[in-house]
CSV table of C-alpha atoms and ligand atoms in Angstrom, one decimal:
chain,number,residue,atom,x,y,z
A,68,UNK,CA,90.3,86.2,116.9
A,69,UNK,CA,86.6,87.2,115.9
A,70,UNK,CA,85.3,85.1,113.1
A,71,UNK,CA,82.3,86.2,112.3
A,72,UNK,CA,80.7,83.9,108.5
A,73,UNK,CA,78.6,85.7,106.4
A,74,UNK,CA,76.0,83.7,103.6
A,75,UNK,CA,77.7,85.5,101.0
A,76,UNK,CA,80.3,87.8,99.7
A,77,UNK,CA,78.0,90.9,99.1
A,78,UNK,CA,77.4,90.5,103.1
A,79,UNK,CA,81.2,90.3,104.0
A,80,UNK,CA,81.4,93.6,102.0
A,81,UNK,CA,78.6,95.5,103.7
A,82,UNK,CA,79.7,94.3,107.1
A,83,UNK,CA,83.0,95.3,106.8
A,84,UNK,CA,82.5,98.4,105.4
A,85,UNK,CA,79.9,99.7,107.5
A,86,UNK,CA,82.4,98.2,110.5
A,87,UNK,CA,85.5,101.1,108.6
A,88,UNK,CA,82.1,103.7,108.6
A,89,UNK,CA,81.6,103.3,112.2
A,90,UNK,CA,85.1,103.8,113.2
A,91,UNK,CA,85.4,107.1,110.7
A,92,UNK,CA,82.3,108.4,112.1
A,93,UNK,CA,83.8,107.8,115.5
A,94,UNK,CA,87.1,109.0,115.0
A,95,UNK,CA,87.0,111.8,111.5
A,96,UNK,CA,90.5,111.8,111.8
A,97,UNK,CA,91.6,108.4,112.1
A,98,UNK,CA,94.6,106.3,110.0
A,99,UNK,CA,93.5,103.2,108.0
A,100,UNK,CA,95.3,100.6,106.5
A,101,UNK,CA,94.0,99.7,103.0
A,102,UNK,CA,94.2,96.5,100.9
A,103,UNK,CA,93.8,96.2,97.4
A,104,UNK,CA,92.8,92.9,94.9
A,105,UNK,CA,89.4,91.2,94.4
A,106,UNK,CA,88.6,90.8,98.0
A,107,UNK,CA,88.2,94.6,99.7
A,108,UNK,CA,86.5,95.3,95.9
A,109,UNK,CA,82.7,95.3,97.6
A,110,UNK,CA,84.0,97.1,100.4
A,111,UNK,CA,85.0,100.3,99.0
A,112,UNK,CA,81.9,100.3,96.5
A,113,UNK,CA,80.1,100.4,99.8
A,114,UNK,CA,82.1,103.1,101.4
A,115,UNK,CA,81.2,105.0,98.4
A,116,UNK,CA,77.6,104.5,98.2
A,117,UNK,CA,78.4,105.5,102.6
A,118,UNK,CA,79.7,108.9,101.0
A,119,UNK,CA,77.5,109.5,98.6
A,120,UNK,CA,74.3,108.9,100.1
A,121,UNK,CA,74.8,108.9,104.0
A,122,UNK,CA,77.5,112.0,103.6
A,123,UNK,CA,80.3,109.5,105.3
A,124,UNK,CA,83.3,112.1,105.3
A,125,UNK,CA,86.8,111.1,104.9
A,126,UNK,CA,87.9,114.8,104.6
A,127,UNK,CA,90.2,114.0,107.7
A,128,UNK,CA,90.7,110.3,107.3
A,129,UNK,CA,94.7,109.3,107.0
A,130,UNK,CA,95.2,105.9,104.7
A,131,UNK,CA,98.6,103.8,104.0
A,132,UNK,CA,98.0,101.0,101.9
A,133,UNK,CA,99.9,97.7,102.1
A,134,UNK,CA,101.9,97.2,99.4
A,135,UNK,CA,103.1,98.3,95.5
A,136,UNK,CA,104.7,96.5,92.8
A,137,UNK,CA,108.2,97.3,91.9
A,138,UNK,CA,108.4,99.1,88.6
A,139,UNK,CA,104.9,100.0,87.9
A,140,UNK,CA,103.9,104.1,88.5
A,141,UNK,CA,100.7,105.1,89.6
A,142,UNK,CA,99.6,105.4,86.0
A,143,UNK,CA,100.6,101.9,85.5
A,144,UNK,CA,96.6,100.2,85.4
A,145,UNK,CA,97.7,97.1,87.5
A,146,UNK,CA,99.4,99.3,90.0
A,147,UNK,CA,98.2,99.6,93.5
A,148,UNK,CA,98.4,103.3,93.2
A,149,UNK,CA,96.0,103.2,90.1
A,150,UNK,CA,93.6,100.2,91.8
A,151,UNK,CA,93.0,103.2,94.8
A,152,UNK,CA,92.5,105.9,93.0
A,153,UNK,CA,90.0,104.8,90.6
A,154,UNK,CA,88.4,101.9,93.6
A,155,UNK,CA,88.1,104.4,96.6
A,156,UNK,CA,90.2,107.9,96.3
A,157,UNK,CA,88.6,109.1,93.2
A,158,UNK,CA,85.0,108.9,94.7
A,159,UNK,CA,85.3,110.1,98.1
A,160,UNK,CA,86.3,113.2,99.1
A,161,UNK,CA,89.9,112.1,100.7
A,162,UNK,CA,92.5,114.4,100.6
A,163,UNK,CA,94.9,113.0,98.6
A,164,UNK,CA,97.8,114.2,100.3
A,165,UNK,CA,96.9,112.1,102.9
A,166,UNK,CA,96.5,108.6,101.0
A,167,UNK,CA,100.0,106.7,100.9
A,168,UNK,CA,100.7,104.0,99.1
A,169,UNK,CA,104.7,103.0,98.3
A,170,UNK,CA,106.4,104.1,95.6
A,171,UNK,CA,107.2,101.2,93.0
A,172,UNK,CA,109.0,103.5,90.9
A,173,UNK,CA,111.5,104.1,94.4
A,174,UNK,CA,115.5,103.4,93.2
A,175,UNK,CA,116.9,103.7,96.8
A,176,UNK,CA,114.1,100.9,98.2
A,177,UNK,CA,115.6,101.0,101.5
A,178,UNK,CA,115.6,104.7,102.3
A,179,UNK,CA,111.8,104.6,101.0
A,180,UNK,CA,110.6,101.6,103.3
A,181,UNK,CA,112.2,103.5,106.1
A,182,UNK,CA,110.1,106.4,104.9
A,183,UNK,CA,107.1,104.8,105.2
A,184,UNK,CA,107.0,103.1,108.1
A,185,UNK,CA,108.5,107.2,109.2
A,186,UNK,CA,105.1,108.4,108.4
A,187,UNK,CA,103.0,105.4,109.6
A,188,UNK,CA,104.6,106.1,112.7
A,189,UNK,CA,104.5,110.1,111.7
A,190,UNK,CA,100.5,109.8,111.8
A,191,UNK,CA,100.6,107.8,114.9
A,192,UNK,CA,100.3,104.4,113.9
A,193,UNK,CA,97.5,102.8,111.9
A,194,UNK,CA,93.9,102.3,113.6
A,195,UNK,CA,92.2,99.8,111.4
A,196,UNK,CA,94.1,97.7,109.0
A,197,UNK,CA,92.2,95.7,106.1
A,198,UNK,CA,93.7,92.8,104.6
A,199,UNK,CA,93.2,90.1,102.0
A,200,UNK,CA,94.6,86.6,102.6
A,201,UNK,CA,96.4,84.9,99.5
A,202,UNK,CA,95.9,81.0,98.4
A,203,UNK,CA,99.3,80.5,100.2
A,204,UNK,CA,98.5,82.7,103.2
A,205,UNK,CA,99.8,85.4,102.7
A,206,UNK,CA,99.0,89.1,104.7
A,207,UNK,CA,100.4,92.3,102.2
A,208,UNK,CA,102.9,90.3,100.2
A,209,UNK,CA,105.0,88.6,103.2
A,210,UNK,CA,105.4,85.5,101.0
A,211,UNK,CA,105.5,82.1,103.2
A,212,UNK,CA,108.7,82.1,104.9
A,213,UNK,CA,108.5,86.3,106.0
A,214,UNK,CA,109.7,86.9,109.0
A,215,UNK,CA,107.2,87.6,111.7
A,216,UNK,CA,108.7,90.4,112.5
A,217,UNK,CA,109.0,92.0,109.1
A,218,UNK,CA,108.6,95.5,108.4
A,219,UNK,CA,108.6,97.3,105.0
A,220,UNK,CA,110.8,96.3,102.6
A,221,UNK,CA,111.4,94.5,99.2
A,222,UNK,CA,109.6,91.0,98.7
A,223,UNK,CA,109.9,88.4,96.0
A,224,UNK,CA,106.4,87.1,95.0
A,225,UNK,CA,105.9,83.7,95.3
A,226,UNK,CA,105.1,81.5,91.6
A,227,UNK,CA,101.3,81.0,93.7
A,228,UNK,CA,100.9,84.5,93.7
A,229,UNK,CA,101.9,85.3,90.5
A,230,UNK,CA,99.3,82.9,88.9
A,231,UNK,CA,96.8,84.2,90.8
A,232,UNK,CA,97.6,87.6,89.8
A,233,UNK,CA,97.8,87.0,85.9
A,234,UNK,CA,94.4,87.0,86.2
A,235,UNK,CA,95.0,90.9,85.9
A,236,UNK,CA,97.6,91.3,83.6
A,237,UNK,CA,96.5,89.0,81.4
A,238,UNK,CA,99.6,86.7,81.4
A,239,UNK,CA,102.3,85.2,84.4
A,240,UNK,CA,105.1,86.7,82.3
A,241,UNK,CA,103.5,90.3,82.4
A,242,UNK,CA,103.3,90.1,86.6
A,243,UNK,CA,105.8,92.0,88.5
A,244,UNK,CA,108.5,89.5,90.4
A,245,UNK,CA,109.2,92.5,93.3
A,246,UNK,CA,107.0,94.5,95.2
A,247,UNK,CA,107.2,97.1,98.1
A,248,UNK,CA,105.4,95.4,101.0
A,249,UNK,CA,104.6,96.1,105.1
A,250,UNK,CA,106.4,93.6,106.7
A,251,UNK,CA,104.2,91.1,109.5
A,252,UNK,CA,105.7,93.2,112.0
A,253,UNK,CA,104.0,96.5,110.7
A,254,UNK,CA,100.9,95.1,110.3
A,255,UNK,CA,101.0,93.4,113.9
A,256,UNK,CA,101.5,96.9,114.9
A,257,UNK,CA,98.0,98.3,114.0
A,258,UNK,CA,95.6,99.1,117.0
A,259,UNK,CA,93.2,96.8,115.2
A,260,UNK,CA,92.9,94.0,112.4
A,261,UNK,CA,90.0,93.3,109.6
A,262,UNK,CA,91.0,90.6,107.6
A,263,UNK,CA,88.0,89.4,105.1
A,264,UNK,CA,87.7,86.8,102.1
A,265,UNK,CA,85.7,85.2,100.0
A,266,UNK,CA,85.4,82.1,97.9
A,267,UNK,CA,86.5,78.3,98.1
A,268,UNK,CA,90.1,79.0,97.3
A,269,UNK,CA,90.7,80.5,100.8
A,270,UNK,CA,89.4,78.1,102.4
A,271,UNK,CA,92.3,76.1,103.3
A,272,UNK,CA,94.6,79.6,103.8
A,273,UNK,CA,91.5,80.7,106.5
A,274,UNK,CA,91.7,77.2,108.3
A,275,UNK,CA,95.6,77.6,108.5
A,276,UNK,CA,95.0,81.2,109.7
A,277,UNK,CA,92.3,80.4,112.6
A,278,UNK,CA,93.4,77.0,113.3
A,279,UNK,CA,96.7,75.8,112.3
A,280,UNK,CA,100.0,76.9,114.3
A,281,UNK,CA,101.7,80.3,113.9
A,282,UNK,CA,103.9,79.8,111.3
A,283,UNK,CA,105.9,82.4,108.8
A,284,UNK,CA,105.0,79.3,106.6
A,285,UNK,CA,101.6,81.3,106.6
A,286,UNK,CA,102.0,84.8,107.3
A,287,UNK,CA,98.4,85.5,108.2
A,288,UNK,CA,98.6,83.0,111.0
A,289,UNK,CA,100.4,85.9,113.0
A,290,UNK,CA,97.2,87.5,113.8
A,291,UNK,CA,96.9,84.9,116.2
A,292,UNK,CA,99.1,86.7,118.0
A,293,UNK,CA,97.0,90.4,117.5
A,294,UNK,CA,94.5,91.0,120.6
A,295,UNK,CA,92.4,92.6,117.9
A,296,UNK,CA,91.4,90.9,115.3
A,297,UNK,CA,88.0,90.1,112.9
A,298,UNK,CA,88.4,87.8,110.5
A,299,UNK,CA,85.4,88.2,107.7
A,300,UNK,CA,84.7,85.4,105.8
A,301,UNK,CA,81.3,83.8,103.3
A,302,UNK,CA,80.5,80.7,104.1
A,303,UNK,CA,82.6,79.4,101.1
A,304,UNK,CA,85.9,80.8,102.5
A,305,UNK,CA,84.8,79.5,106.0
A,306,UNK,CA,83.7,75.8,104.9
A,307,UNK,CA,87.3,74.0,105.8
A,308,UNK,CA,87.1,75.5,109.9
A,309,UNK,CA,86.3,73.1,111.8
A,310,UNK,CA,85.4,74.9,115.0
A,311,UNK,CA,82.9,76.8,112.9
A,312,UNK,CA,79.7,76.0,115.0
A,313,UNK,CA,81.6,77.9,117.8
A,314,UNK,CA,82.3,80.8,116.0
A,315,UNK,CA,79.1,81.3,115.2
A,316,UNK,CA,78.1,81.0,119.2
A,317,UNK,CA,80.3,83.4,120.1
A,318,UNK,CA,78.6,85.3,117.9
A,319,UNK,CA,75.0,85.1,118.7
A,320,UNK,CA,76.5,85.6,122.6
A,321,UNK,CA,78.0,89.1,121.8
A,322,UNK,CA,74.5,90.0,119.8
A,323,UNK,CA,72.8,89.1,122.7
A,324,UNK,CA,75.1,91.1,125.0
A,325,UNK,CA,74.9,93.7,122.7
A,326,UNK,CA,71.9,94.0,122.8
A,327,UNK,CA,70.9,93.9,126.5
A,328,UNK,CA,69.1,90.1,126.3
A,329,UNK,CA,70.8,89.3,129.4
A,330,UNK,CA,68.5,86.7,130.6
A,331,UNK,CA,69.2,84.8,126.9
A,332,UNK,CA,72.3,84.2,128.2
A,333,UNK,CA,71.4,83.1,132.0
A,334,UNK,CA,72.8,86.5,133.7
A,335,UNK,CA,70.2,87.3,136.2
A,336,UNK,CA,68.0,84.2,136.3
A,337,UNK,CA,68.5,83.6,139.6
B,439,PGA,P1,92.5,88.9,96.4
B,439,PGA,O1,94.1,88.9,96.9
B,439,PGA,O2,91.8,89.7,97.3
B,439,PGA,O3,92.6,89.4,95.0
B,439,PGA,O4,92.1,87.5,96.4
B,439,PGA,C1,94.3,88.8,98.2
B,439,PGA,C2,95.8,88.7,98.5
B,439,PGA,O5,96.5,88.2,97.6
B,439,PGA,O6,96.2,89.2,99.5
């Protein structure tokens, strides 16, 4: 695991999404894995602005997002479906037969998880997959207790999300108790992981994440298991790591390599 602090949110945002630019200006073609809530917020602004002004083109870009709640259509405001289109899909010039995000209005749930995972595999797997990180450590919404090796299928939110989601409905009672949701074992499957957040209350989730045992008590905690994976956090969501000075080595090492400063880091001294 990469874990790379920023000094603030803003700074998590451009980082990551000039880390999404470089692999879409690499790779026109390429299948992301989206996220939606507060967190990825900055990070499609940016794409945006990437579109807008430095002609970032997503004409052949491929997107399946995590998760939908059950029951709510795309013209639903607090759907997923609605958060992409009017955060990201509306603004860039995506085709929009090629952004997938699951049905919550699906009757035969099964048939349509099978589906998707179908055309994840379909499009040949996803490249890059962003992800949030819930209070209780949750990836997608594989509640504590998911199976590690989940794939898509119907979850119960757990009461910690749904309070921290009323924040967008308005009220606990108005959240959806379902939702459509990758499993740990999808995600796992991406070629490559960017999970980012921001703010005090992650900071315990992040230091179960990085530092604490895998557990499905913590679904996040799986990417330990990834061989790809950054983990983008501000300083606030970072403050509970205790290994946080090395982190930040490893860091200034790979700038250095990066960059060619060999001899900063002793190779060919003597
Ligand atoms: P947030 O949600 O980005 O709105 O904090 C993240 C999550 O629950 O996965």
């Amino acid at each position: 695991m990469r874990v790379i602090v920023e000094k603030s949110a803003d700074e998590v945002s451009r980082r990551g999404a000039k880390f999404i630019a470089s692999l879409v200006r690499r790779k026109p073609d390429c299948v992301l894995g989206l996220a939606t809530g507060g967190s990825p917020l900055g990070v499609y602004a940016e794409l945006i602005r990437m579109h807008r002004e430095e002609d970032l083109d997503f004409s052949r870009v491929t997107t399946f997002n995590l998760d939908e709640y059950v029951g709510l259509g795309p013209t639903h405001n607090q759907s997923y479906r609605y958060f992409m289109q009017s955060n990201l899909f509306d603004h860039i010039n995506i085709e929009p037969k090629r952004t997938h995000v699951p049905d919550g209005r699906a009757l035969d749930f099964e048939a349509h998880c099978r589906q998707y995972e179908q055309r994840i595999a379909d499009a040949g797997g996803i490249e890059l997959q962003l992800l949030g990180i819930g209070t209780d450590g949750h990836i997608a919404f594989n509640e504590p207790g998911s199976s590690l090796g989940s794939r898509t299928r119907l979850k119960t939110l757990a009461g910690e999300t749904i309070r921290d989601n009323a924040r967008f409905f308005g009220s606990e009672e108005q959240v959806p108790r379902l939702a459509i949701t990758m499993g740990v074992g999808t995600i796992l499957e991406s070629r490559q992981c960017l999970l980012i957040a921001m703010g005090d209350h992650k900071a315990a989730a992040i230091r179960s994440t990085v530092e604490g045992p895998v557990t499905a008590q913590v679904t996040a905690s799986a990417l330990q298991l990834h061989r790809d994976v950054i983990i983008g956090l501000d300083e606030a969501a970072g403050g509970w790591l205790e290994r946080r000075e090395y982190y930040a080595e490893v860091e200034r090492a790979n700038e250095l390599l990066e960059s060619g400063q060999l001899r900063a880091l002793g190779i060919g001294n003597q």
